[in-house]
Coordinates of C-alpha atoms in Angstrom, one line a residue:
Chain A
M1 CA 60.2 14.1 15.3
N2 CA 59.1 10.4 14.4
C3 CA 56.3 10.4 16.5
K4 CA 55.0 13.1 14.9
R5 CA 55.5 11.8 11.2
G6 CA 54.2 8.4 12.3
F7 CA 51.0 9.9 13.8
V8 CA 50.4 12.1 10.8
A9 CA 50.7 9.4 8.2
I10 CA 48.3 6.9 10.4
L11 CA 46.1 9.8 10.5
G12 CA 46.6 10.0 6.8
I13 CA 45.9 6.3 6.1
C14 CA 42.6 6.5 8.1
I15 CA 41.0 9.9 6.4
F16 CA 41.9 8.0 3.1
L17 CA 40.5 4.7 4.1
F18 CA 37.4 6.0 6.1
P19 CA 35.7 7.0 3.5
F20 CA 35.7 3.7 1.5
V21 CA 33.9 2.1 4.8
S22 CA 29.8 1.9 3.4
V23 CA 27.4 2.6 6.0
H24 CA 23.9 1.9 4.8
A25 CA 20.7 1.4 5.9
Q26 CA 19.6 -1.9 6.8
Q27 CA 17.2 -4.0 4.0
V28 CA 15.6 -6.7 5.5
S29 CA 14.2 -9.4 2.8
L30 CA 12.8 -12.7 4.3
S31 CA 10.7 -15.4 2.5
L32 CA 8.9 -18.3 3.7
S33 CA 7.6 -21.7 2.4
P34 CA 5.6 -23.4 2.7
P35 CA 3.2 -20.1 2.7
I36 CA 0.2 -22.4 3.8
L37 CA -0.3 -25.9 5.9
E38 CA -3.6 -27.7 6.0
A39 CA -3.7 -31.1 8.1
V40 CA -6.3 -33.2 9.4
I41 CA -4.7 -34.6 12.8
K42 CA -6.6 -37.3 15.3
P43 CA -5.9 -36.5 19.1
G44 CA -3.0 -37.8 20.4
K45 CA -0.7 -37.6 17.1
S46 CA 2.0 -35.3 15.9
I47 CA 3.3 -34.2 12.7
L48 CA 6.5 -32.6 11.6
I49 CA 6.6 -29.9 9.1
A50 CA 9.8 -28.4 7.2
Y51 CA 9.6 -24.6 6.8
T52 CA 12.2 -23.0 5.2
V53 CA 13.2 -19.4 6.0
E54 CA 15.7 -17.6 3.5
N55 CA 17.3 -14.0 4.2
S56 CA 17.7 -12.0 0.8
G57 CA 18.8 -9.0 2.6
D58 CA 21.3 -8.1 5.2
P59 CA 21.9 -10.4 7.9
L60 CA 19.4 -10.5 10.7
V61 CA 18.8 -12.1 13.9
L62 CA 15.6 -13.8 13.4
K63 CA 13.1 -15.3 16.2
P64 CA 10.6 -17.8 15.4
Q65 CA 7.2 -18.1 17.0
V66 CA 3.9 -19.6 16.6
V67 CA 0.5 -17.4 17.5
S68 CA -3.0 -17.8 17.4
F69 CA -5.2 -16.1 14.9
V70 CA -8.8 -15.2 14.1
P71 CA -10.3 -14.5 10.7
Q72 CA -10.8 -10.7 9.7
G73 CA -12.7 -9.6 7.2
N74 CA -14.3 -11.5 4.3
N75 CA -10.9 -11.5 2.2
G76 CA -9.2 -14.3 3.9
E77 CA -7.3 -11.3 6.0
M78 CA -6.5 -12.6 9.3
Q79 CA -5.9 -11.0 13.2
L80 CA -3.0 -12.3 14.3
K81 CA -3.3 -12.5 18.6
Q82 CA -0.5 -11.7 20.8
E83 CA 0.2 -15.2 21.9
L84 CA -0.5 -19.0 21.5
S85 CA -4.0 -20.2 22.9
G86 CA -5.6 -23.6 22.9
P87 CA -4.4 -27.3 23.5
V88 CA -2.2 -27.5 20.3
R89 CA 1.2 -27.8 21.6
F90 CA 4.0 -26.6 18.9
Q91 CA 7.9 -27.1 19.5
L92 CA 10.8 -26.8 17.2
D93 CA 12.8 -30.1 16.3
N94 CA 16.0 -28.5 15.3
S95 CA 18.9 -29.3 17.6
Q96 CA 20.1 -25.5 18.0
I97 CA 16.8 -23.4 17.8
A98 CA 13.9 -23.3 19.6
L99 CA 10.5 -21.6 19.7
E100 CA 11.1 -18.1 21.1
E101 CA 14.4 -18.0 21.0
P102 CA 16.7 -15.8 18.5
F103 CA 18.7 -17.0 16.2
F104 CA 21.6 -15.7 13.4
L105 CA 20.9 -16.1 9.9
K106 CA 23.5 -14.2 7.3
S107 CA 22.5 -12.6 4.3
K108 CA 21.5 -14.9 0.8
D109 CA 21.3 -17.7 3.3
S110 CA 18.1 -19.8 4.7
Q111 CA 17.4 -22.1 7.6
Q112 CA 15.2 -25.4 8.1
L113 CA 12.5 -24.6 10.9
L114 CA 11.3 -28.4 11.9
L115 CA 7.8 -27.5 13.5
R116 CA 6.3 -30.3 15.5
I117 CA 2.8 -30.0 16.1
R118 CA 1.2 -32.4 18.6
I119 CA -2.6 -32.7 19.5
P120 CA -2.7 -33.9 22.8
E121 CA -5.2 -36.9 24.0
G122 CA -8.7 -35.1 25.0
T123 CA -8.3 -32.3 22.7
P124 CA -11.6 -31.3 21.5
E125 CA -13.0 -32.0 18.1
G126 CA -12.8 -28.8 15.7
D127 CA -10.4 -26.2 14.1
Y128 CA -7.4 -24.6 15.4
Y129 CA -5.8 -22.0 13.7
Y130 CA -2.1 -20.6 14.3
S131 CA 0.5 -19.0 12.5
L132 CA 3.9 -19.7 12.5
L133 CA 5.9 -16.2 12.3
V134 CA 9.6 -15.3 12.1
Q135 CA 10.3 -11.8 13.3
S136 CA 13.6 -9.8 12.5
E137 CA 14.9 -7.6 15.9
P138 CA 14.9 -3.9 15.2
P139 CA 18.0 -2.1 14.8
P140 CA 20.1 -0.1 17.1
T141 CA 18.6 3.1 18.2
T142 CA 20.2 6.3 16.8
E143 CA 20.8 9.0 19.6
G144 CA 19.9 12.7 18.9
I145 CA 17.4 12.3 16.0
G146 CA 13.6 11.8 15.8
S147 CA 13.4 8.2 14.3
T148 CA 11.3 5.0 13.9
R149 CA 13.1 1.5 13.3
A150 CA 11.3 -1.0 12.2
T151 CA 10.6 -5.1 12.5
V152 CA 9.4 -7.6 10.0
K153 CA 7.6 -10.5 10.5
I154 CA 6.8 -12.8 7.9
G155 CA 4.0 -15.3 9.0
S156 CA 2.6 -18.9 7.3
P157 CA -0.9 -19.8 8.6
I158 CA -1.6 -23.3 10.1
L159 CA -5.4 -24.8 9.6
L160 CA -5.4 -27.8 12.1
T161 CA -8.5 -29.9 11.9
V162 CA -8.7 -32.3 14.6
T163 CA -10.9 -34.9 14.3
R164 CA -10.8 -38.8 15.7
T165 CA -13.2 -40.2 13.1
G166 CA -12.9 -38.1 10.0
M167 CA -15.9 -37.1 9.7
L168 CA -16.3 -33.4 9.6
D169 CA -18.7 -30.6 10.0
L170 CA -19.4 -28.9 7.0
K171 CA -22.5 -26.3 6.7
G172 CA -22.5 -23.5 4.7
K173 CA -24.9 -20.5 3.7
I174 CA -25.1 -18.1 1.0
T175 CA -25.1 -14.3 2.8
T176 CA -24.9 -12.3 -0.2
F177 CA -25.6 -13.3 -3.9
D178 CA -26.2 -10.4 -6.3
V179 CA -25.1 -8.2 -8.9
I180 CA -24.3 -4.5 -8.6
P181 CA -26.5 -2.9 -11.0
R182 CA -26.8 0.8 -12.3
L183 CA -30.6 1.2 -11.3
S184 CA -32.2 -0.6 -8.5
F185 CA -36.3 -0.3 -7.6
S186 CA -39.0 -2.2 -6.3
L187 CA -41.9 -2.6 -8.7
F188 CA -45.1 -4.6 -7.1
G189 CA -42.5 -6.3 -4.4
T190 CA -40.4 -7.3 -7.1
K191 CA -36.8 -6.2 -7.3
I192 CA -35.6 -4.5 -10.7
Q193 CA -32.1 -4.3 -11.2
I194 CA -31.1 -2.2 -14.7
V195 CA -27.5 -2.3 -15.8
D196 CA -26.3 -0.5 -19.4
S197 CA -25.4 -3.1 -21.8
N198 CA -22.0 -1.7 -22.2
D199 CA -21.3 -1.8 -18.4
T200 CA -18.6 -4.2 -16.7
I201 CA -21.4 -5.9 -14.0
P202 CA -19.5 -6.4 -10.7
A203 CA -20.9 -9.5 -9.0
I204 CA -20.8 -10.5 -5.2
L205 CA -21.0 -13.9 -3.5
T206 CA -20.2 -14.2 0.1
I207 CA -20.7 -17.7 2.1
Y208 CA -20.6 -18.0 6.2
N209 CA -19.5 -21.2 7.1
Q210 CA -21.9 -22.1 10.5
G211 CA -20.1 -25.4 10.9
K212 CA -16.9 -26.3 13.5
N213 CA -14.5 -27.2 10.3
A214 CA -13.3 -24.9 7.3
I215 CA -15.1 -25.6 4.8
K216 CA -13.9 -25.0 0.6
P217 CA -16.7 -24.3 -2.0
Q218 CA -17.1 -26.5 -5.1
G219 CA -19.2 -25.5 -7.8
T220 CA -20.3 -22.5 -10.6
L221 CA -21.3 -19.3 -11.4
N222 CA -24.0 -19.4 -14.5
L223 CA -25.3 -16.3 -16.6
R224 CA -28.2 -17.1 -18.6
G225 CA -29.5 -14.8 -21.6
N226 CA -33.2 -14.3 -22.5
F227 CA -31.5 -16.0 -25.8
G228 CA -30.5 -18.9 -24.2
E229 CA -26.6 -18.1 -24.3
K230 CA -25.1 -19.5 -21.2
I231 CA -21.8 -19.1 -19.6
S232 CA -20.0 -20.6 -16.4
Y233 CA -17.7 -19.7 -14.4
D234 CA -15.9 -22.1 -11.8
V235 CA -15.9 -21.1 -8.1
E236 CA -12.4 -21.0 -6.7
P237 CA -11.9 -23.5 -3.8
V238 CA -11.1 -20.8 -0.8
N239 CA -11.1 -21.6 2.6
I240 CA -13.9 -20.2 4.7
L241 CA -13.0 -20.9 8.4
A242 CA -15.5 -21.9 11.1
E243 CA -17.9 -19.2 12.0
S244 CA -16.5 -16.8 9.4
E245 CA -17.7 -15.2 6.2
R246 CA -15.7 -15.0 2.9
L247 CA -16.3 -13.4 -0.2
V248 CA -15.9 -16.1 -3.0
T249 CA -14.3 -15.5 -6.5
A250 CA -15.1 -16.9 -9.5
T251 CA -12.1 -17.8 -12.0
P252 CA -10.5 -15.9 -13.6
S253 CA -13.1 -13.0 -14.5
A254 CA -12.5 -11.5 -10.8
D255 CA -8.8 -11.1 -11.1
I256 CA -8.3 -7.8 -12.1
D257 CA -5.2 -6.2 -12.8
C258 CA -5.6 -2.7 -11.2
D259 CA -2.4 -1.5 -12.6
T260 CA -3.7 -1.5 -16.1
I261 CA -7.3 -1.5 -16.3
P262 CA -9.0 2.0 -16.9
K263 CA -11.8 1.3 -14.6
K264 CA -9.9 2.1 -11.2
G265 CA -13.3 2.3 -9.4
L266 CA -13.6 -1.2 -9.7
C267 CA -10.3 -1.9 -7.5
N268 CA -11.6 0.0 -4.7
N269 CA -13.9 -3.2 -3.6
Q270 CA -13.6 -7.1 -3.8
Y271 CA -15.8 -8.8 -6.2
S272 CA -16.7 -12.2 -6.8
L273 CA -17.2 -11.8 -10.7
L274 CA -16.9 -9.4 -13.1
L275 CA -19.1 -9.7 -16.1
Q276 CA -17.9 -8.1 -19.3
G277 CA -19.7 -7.9 -22.6
F278 CA -22.6 -6.3 -24.5
F279 CA -25.5 -7.3 -22.7
I280 CA -29.3 -7.1 -23.6
G281 CA -32.3 -8.1 -22.2
L282 CA -33.1 -10.1 -19.0
Y283 CA -30.0 -12.1 -17.9
T284 CA -30.2 -14.5 -14.7
L285 CA -27.1 -15.3 -12.8
S286 CA -27.2 -18.2 -10.4
T287 CA -24.8 -20.3 -8.7
T288 CA -25.0 -24.0 -7.3
I289 CA -22.5 -24.3 -4.4
N290 CA -21.1 -27.4 -2.3
F291 CA -18.7 -28.0 0.4
G292 CA -17.2 -31.8 -0.6
E293 CA -18.6 -35.0 -0.1
G294 CA -22.1 -35.4 2.2
S295 CA -22.4 -31.8 2.2
P296 CA -26.0 -30.2 0.8
L297 CA -25.9 -28.3 -2.5
I298 CA -26.9 -24.6 -2.0
T299 CA -28.3 -22.7 -4.7
A300 CA -28.8 -18.8 -5.0
N301 CA -30.1 -16.6 -8.2
T302 CA -30.5 -13.1 -9.1
N303 CA -32.0 -11.3 -12.0
F304 CA -30.8 -8.2 -13.9
I305 CA -32.0 -6.3 -17.2
A306 CA -29.8 -5.0 -19.4
L307 CA -30.6 -1.9 -21.5
P308 CA -28.5 0.1 -23.6
L309 CA -29.3 3.4 -21.4
R310 CA -25.9 5.6 -22.7
L311 CA -27.1 4.8 -26.1
L312 CA -30.8 5.7 -25.4
V313 CA -29.7 9.0 -23.6
A314 CA -27.2 9.6 -26.7
L315 CA -30.2 8.9 -29.2
I316 CA -32.3 11.1 -27.4
I317 CA -30.1 14.0 -27.1
V318 CA -29.7 13.9 -31.0
I319 CA -33.2 13.4 -31.2
G320 CA -34.0 17.1 -29.2
I321 CA -31.0 18.8 -31.4
A322 CA -32.4 17.7 -34.7
L323 CA -36.0 18.5 -33.2
L324 CA -35.0 21.9 -32.4
L325 CA -32.9 22.7 -35.4
L326 CA -35.8 21.7 -37.6
V327 CA -38.3 24.1 -35.5
K328 CA -35.5 26.9 -36.0
L329 CA -35.2 26.1 -39.6
K330 CA -39.4 26.2 -40.2
D331 CA -39.5 29.4 -38.3
R332 CA -36.6 31.1 -40.5
K333 CA -38.8 29.6 -43.8
T334 CA -42.2 31.2 -42.5
K335 CA -40.7 34.4 -41.5
P336 CA -42.1 37.6 -44.1
K337 CA -39.3 37.8 -46.7
D338 CA -40.3 41.7 -47.3
Q339 CA -39.7 42.6 -43.0
T340 CA -36.2 41.1 -43.6
D341 CA -35.3 43.3 -46.9
S342 CA -37.4 46.5 -44.7
V343 CA -34.7 45.9 -41.9
T344 CA -31.9 45.4 -44.3
E345 CA -32.5 48.8 -46.1
E346 CA -32.9 50.6 -42.8
Chain B
M1 CA 17.8 -49.9 -51.2
N2 CA 17.9 -46.8 -53.4
K3 CA 19.0 -43.4 -51.8
K4 CA 15.1 -42.3 -51.9
N5 CA 14.0 -45.2 -49.5
K6 CA 16.4 -45.1 -47.4
L7 CA 15.3 -41.5 -46.6
F8 CA 11.9 -42.2 -46.7
L9 CA 12.9 -45.1 -43.8
G10 CA 15.2 -42.9 -41.7
C11 CA 12.4 -40.3 -41.7
S12 CA 9.7 -43.2 -40.8
L13 CA 11.8 -44.1 -37.8
F14 CA 12.4 -40.9 -36.7
F15 CA 8.8 -39.9 -36.4
V16 CA 8.3 -43.6 -34.8
F17 CA 10.8 -43.0 -32.1
L18 CA 8.9 -39.2 -31.6
A19 CA 5.5 -41.0 -31.3
L20 CA 6.7 -43.1 -28.6
P21 CA 5.5 -42.2 -25.1
A22 CA 7.2 -40.5 -22.4
Q23 CA 7.4 -42.6 -19.4
A24 CA 8.3 -41.9 -15.8
I25 CA 11.1 -43.5 -14.2
D26 CA 12.5 -44.7 -10.9
M27 CA 16.2 -44.2 -10.1
E28 CA 18.0 -45.0 -7.1
S29 CA 21.5 -45.0 -5.7
G30 CA 22.6 -46.3 -2.4
Q31 CA 21.7 -43.0 -0.8
Y32 CA 18.8 -41.2 -2.6
R33 CA 15.9 -42.6 -4.3
I34 CA 13.8 -40.2 -7.1
Q35 CA 10.2 -41.7 -7.6
F36 CA 8.3 -41.0 -10.7
G37 CA 11.7 -39.3 -12.3
N38 CA 11.5 -37.5 -15.6
V39 CA 14.2 -37.4 -18.2
S40 CA 13.3 -34.6 -20.9
S41 CA 14.6 -34.9 -24.5
G42 CA 15.2 -31.0 -24.8
N43 CA 14.7 -27.7 -23.7
S44 CA 15.8 -24.2 -24.8
K45 CA 15.6 -20.6 -23.5
E46 CA 15.1 -17.6 -26.0
S47 CA 14.7 -14.0 -25.1
S48 CA 13.8 -11.0 -27.4
S49 CA 14.1 -7.4 -26.1
S50 CA 10.5 -7.7 -24.6
Y51 CA 10.2 -11.5 -24.3
K52 CA 11.8 -14.4 -22.3
M53 CA 10.7 -18.0 -23.4
T54 CA 11.8 -21.4 -21.6
S55 CA 10.7 -24.6 -23.2
T56 CA 11.0 -28.5 -22.3
L57 CA 10.0 -31.3 -25.1
G58 CA 9.5 -34.8 -24.1
Q59 CA 8.4 -34.3 -20.9
F60 CA 5.4 -36.9 -19.4
A61 CA 2.3 -35.7 -18.3
A62 CA 2.7 -31.9 -18.5
G63 CA 0.0 -30.0 -18.1
Q64 CA -2.7 -28.7 -16.1
F65 CA -5.3 -30.8 -14.3
N66 CA -8.7 -29.6 -12.9
S67 CA -11.0 -31.7 -10.0
N68 CA -13.0 -30.1 -7.6
G69 CA -11.3 -28.6 -5.1
Y70 CA -8.0 -29.1 -6.6
V71 CA -5.6 -27.9 -9.4
I72 CA -2.3 -29.6 -10.2
K73 CA -0.2 -28.0 -12.6
S74 CA 2.3 -30.6 -13.6
G75 CA 5.4 -30.0 -15.7
F76 CA 9.1 -28.2 -15.3
E77 CA 7.5 -24.8 -17.3
Y78 CA 5.1 -24.3 -13.9
V79 CA 8.0 -23.7 -12.0
H80 CA 8.0 -19.7 -13.3
T81 CA 4.5 -19.7 -11.3
L82 CA 5.8 -21.3 -8.2
Y83 CA 6.9 -17.7 -6.3
K84 CA 8.1 -17.8 -2.8
F85 CA 6.2 -15.6 -0.6
S86 CA 8.5 -13.1 0.2
F87 CA 8.6 -9.7 2.0
T88 CA 11.2 -6.6 1.7
V89 CA 11.7 -3.5 3.7
S90 CA 14.2 -1.5 2.0
N91 CA 15.3 0.6 5.1
T92 CA 14.4 -0.4 8.9
T93 CA 15.7 2.8 10.3
I94 CA 13.8 6.3 9.2
N95 CA 15.4 9.1 9.9
L96 CA 12.9 12.2 10.6
G97 CA 16.0 14.0 11.3
E98 CA 15.8 17.1 13.9
L99 CA 12.3 17.7 14.3
Q100 CA 11.3 21.8 14.0
P101 CA 7.8 23.3 14.8
G102 CA 5.4 23.6 12.1
T103 CA 7.4 21.8 9.6
F104 CA 6.9 18.6 8.3
S105 CA 9.7 16.0 9.1
S106 CA 9.6 13.1 6.6
G107 CA 11.4 9.8 6.0
T108 CA 10.3 6.7 3.7
T109 CA 10.7 3.0 3.1
N110 CA 9.7 0.8 0.4
L111 CA 7.9 -2.6 0.9
T112 CA 8.1 -4.9 -1.6
V113 CA 5.9 -8.5 -1.9
T114 CA 6.0 -11.5 -3.9
Y115 CA 3.7 -13.9 -3.5
N116 CA 1.7 -17.2 -4.5
G117 CA -1.7 -18.4 -5.5
Q118 CA -3.9 -17.3 -2.7
G119 CA -3.1 -13.6 -2.4
Y120 CA -1.5 -11.5 1.1
Q121 CA -2.0 -8.9 3.5
I122 CA 0.7 -6.2 5.3
S123 CA -0.5 -4.6 8.7
T124 CA 1.7 -2.5 10.2
I125 CA 1.5 -1.2 13.8
A126 CA 3.7 1.0 16.1
E127 CA 5.0 -0.4 19.6
T128 CA 4.2 2.9 21.4
P129 CA 3.9 6.3 20.3
L130 CA 6.7 8.4 19.0
K131 CA 8.1 9.3 22.1
R132 CA 10.9 9.9 24.4
I133 CA 12.7 7.9 27.1
S134 CA 11.4 10.1 29.3
G135 CA 7.9 9.6 28.4
S136 CA 6.6 12.8 26.7
F137 CA 5.3 11.6 23.1
I138 CA 4.2 13.5 19.7
P139 CA 0.6 12.4 19.8
N140 CA -1.1 10.5 17.0
T141 CA -1.9 13.1 13.9
T142 CA -5.9 13.6 13.1
C143 CA -4.7 14.4 9.9
D144 CA -6.2 18.3 9.0
G145 CA -8.6 17.6 11.7
S146 CA -12.5 18.1 12.0
P147 CA -14.7 17.5 9.7
S148 CA -12.4 15.3 8.2
S149 CA -10.2 13.5 11.1
C150 CA -7.9 10.5 9.9
T151 CA -8.8 7.2 12.0
L152 CA -6.7 4.2 12.1
N153 CA -8.3 2.6 9.2
T154 CA -9.4 5.5 7.1
A155 CA -6.9 7.9 5.6
Q156 CA -7.5 12.0 5.0
P157 CA -5.6 14.6 3.6
W158 CA -2.7 16.0 5.9
T159 CA -1.5 19.6 4.2
S160 CA -1.8 22.1 7.5
S161 CA 1.6 23.0 9.0
N162 CA -0.8 23.6 11.9
A163 CA -1.9 20.2 12.3
L164 CA 0.7 17.9 14.6
G165 CA 1.4 14.6 15.3
F166 CA 2.7 11.4 13.9
G167 CA 1.6 9.1 10.9
Y168 CA 2.2 7.8 7.7
S169 CA 0.9 7.2 4.2
M170 CA 1.3 4.8 1.4
T171 CA 1.4 5.2 -2.3
G172 CA 2.0 2.1 -5.0
Q173 CA 0.7 -1.0 -6.2
D174 CA -1.8 -3.2 -3.8
I175 CA -2.6 0.3 -1.2
M176 CA -5.9 0.5 0.1
S177 CA -8.0 2.7 -1.5
D178 CA -8.1 5.2 1.1
F179 CA -5.0 6.5 0.3
I180 CA -6.3 8.3 -2.2
N181 CA -3.2 10.3 -2.7
A182 CA 0.6 11.3 -1.0
T183 CA -1.5 13.8 0.9
Y184 CA -3.7 10.9 2.6
F185 CA -2.5 9.6 6.0
R186 CA -3.4 7.5 8.8
P187 CA -2.0 7.6 12.5
F188 CA -0.4 4.4 13.6
P189 CA -2.0 1.6 15.6
N190 CA -0.3 1.2 19.0
R191 CA 0.3 -2.1 20.7
S192 CA 0.5 -0.2 24.1
A193 CA -2.9 0.6 23.6
S194 CA -4.1 -2.5 22.8
E195 CA -4.8 -1.5 19.1
N196 CA -5.0 -3.7 16.4
P197 CA -2.2 -3.9 13.5
A198 CA -4.0 -2.0 10.5
V199 CA -3.6 -3.4 7.0
I200 CA -1.5 -1.2 4.2
M201 CA -1.3 -3.5 1.5
H202 CA -3.0 -6.5 0.2
N203 CA -4.1 -8.7 -2.7
T204 CA -6.5 -11.6 -3.5
N205 CA -5.6 -11.9 -6.9
G206 CA -3.4 -14.8 -8.4
G207 CA 0.2 -14.9 -7.5
R208 CA 2.3 -11.7 -8.3
K209 CA 6.0 -11.2 -8.4
N210 CA 7.3 -7.7 -6.7
R211 CA 4.2 -5.7 -5.8
Q212 CA 5.8 -2.5 -4.4
S213 CA 4.6 0.3 -2.4
T214 CA 6.1 3.3 -0.3
M215 CA 5.4 4.3 3.0
T216 CA 6.4 8.2 3.9
F217 CA 6.6 8.7 7.7
R218 CA 5.6 12.1 8.9
A219 CA 6.0 14.1 12.2
N220 CA 5.1 17.8 12.8
I221 CA 5.8 19.2 16.3
S222 CA 4.3 22.1 18.3
A223 CA 6.4 24.8 19.6
I224 CA 5.9 23.6 23.3
Q225 CA 7.2 20.2 22.4
E226 CA 9.7 19.2 24.8
A227 CA 12.9 19.0 22.8
G228 CA 15.2 15.7 22.8
T229 CA 15.1 12.4 20.6
Y230 CA 12.0 10.8 19.9
Q231 CA 11.9 7.4 18.7
T232 CA 9.8 4.2 18.3
V233 CA 9.7 0.7 16.5
V234 CA 6.8 0.1 13.9
N235 CA 6.3 -3.8 13.0
Y236 CA 5.2 -4.7 9.4
I237 CA 3.5 -8.3 9.6
A238 CA 3.6 -9.9 6.4
T239 CA 0.9 -13.2 5.6
P240 CA -0.2 -14.9 3.2
T241 CA -3.9 -15.3 3.1
Y242 CA -5.3 -18.3 3.9

């Protein structure tokens, strides 16, 4: 009897307590700093960089690794490789954590990763691109249901330039420099580009890096109007990796807030510059770019004509309607009055 | 000295002290050394229903300094623009429930990114198709199919319950422009087939906090699909752009 009572009591306690044990989906929240590393190193030398990975989510098992990457697209995106390639050697100087080895990081905690980067003697001069990744382990499987389990990798690009002398191969060329007009046609071999006076005019500047080292463009985009008005925009010094192309933006006009702007179409593409205002007449957009000390100055320009097209169309429609009304009014006035009267009498 | 003169002298001294230049100071102890240290003369934290304001008084060399290729944002107040690059996935186990033939099974997770300066991208890739241990799998969706089949990098509408497969859609901030609305889906790239990850979120504009999107997973099976537990692992890869 006592045994039965005891069993019932334990069962009751279990039933009472179990609902308070919370079961929730695992949240992964990671941060990694510094977000990018750029270094120029001589062969035979090494550097030590302290990264910090922070866990703001649930407790996690994490694994650090370094992989190579290649540039993808022309907006600074990267395609990560599955493995590490090239002569550069990486290791963690932490006493208890190594690359490719898992470690535990509890919630609201952080871990410093001391990454040593060594350039062996004899490493060919040039650029080498890697990314430090910290990867979470997937949660355990759940039997009986269709499910997907997620792993999270957070990365930090590492751009290494290996040089013996400090001399860099800085060569770039402008591949595209143009505005996106409303109308475009060729007249006697000259490209004519027409925009509406009230248009937001997107401009595109892309630069291809022909050299062996990453370049940072420095310079301006200048807009000059036919009444002498002039405005300059500074080019943002983004990295253009060796043998890759990148869209170069000018600050701050290409910084589009897609959450608030009414012209959502502008958010579907990336632009270097958005020219806003009221334009009338012939304009020249030019650019002057260099890539640092000793690099040549490169220039390009493009022209466009701004006309109040919408205003003209509206004016034509108004004039058309006005003429039509005038003609009808004239017709009504010239109709014989007696003819109208006779119809009425019938 | 009368009261008026005393007041004048007091005010003059006060303004002279205010005009003294702030200077950086070096401080050191047995274990630590602070180089170029700065002691501010005041600070405050104000707030209203819509705005918050913090201020620092008397800081040495505060401001933005530009030269070719470099920008220095110097001063305590710039700490508010220094976001750590962080990435959050709200739920790492997406339960698609018991899969029923001809019925969409769905699950969602939220992705949140805070980034600084140069922009970011989030990519995704599945390790394998949604599959059983035995090897049978649910194929990638082609959405509603020809002539508007979706591909790894082009979302298309998936509304027909006769269209089978496994895929995902994105809604929210910084998503790729082919996800026009919540009915637009893509199949997952597959690492076991040596495919490359697909970019699902990106932004190249200056630093922003808490950019959020929702990923919806969807599966639809045929009546002859082998019964059992179908699973896969999906990787999210968050990297700042270079």
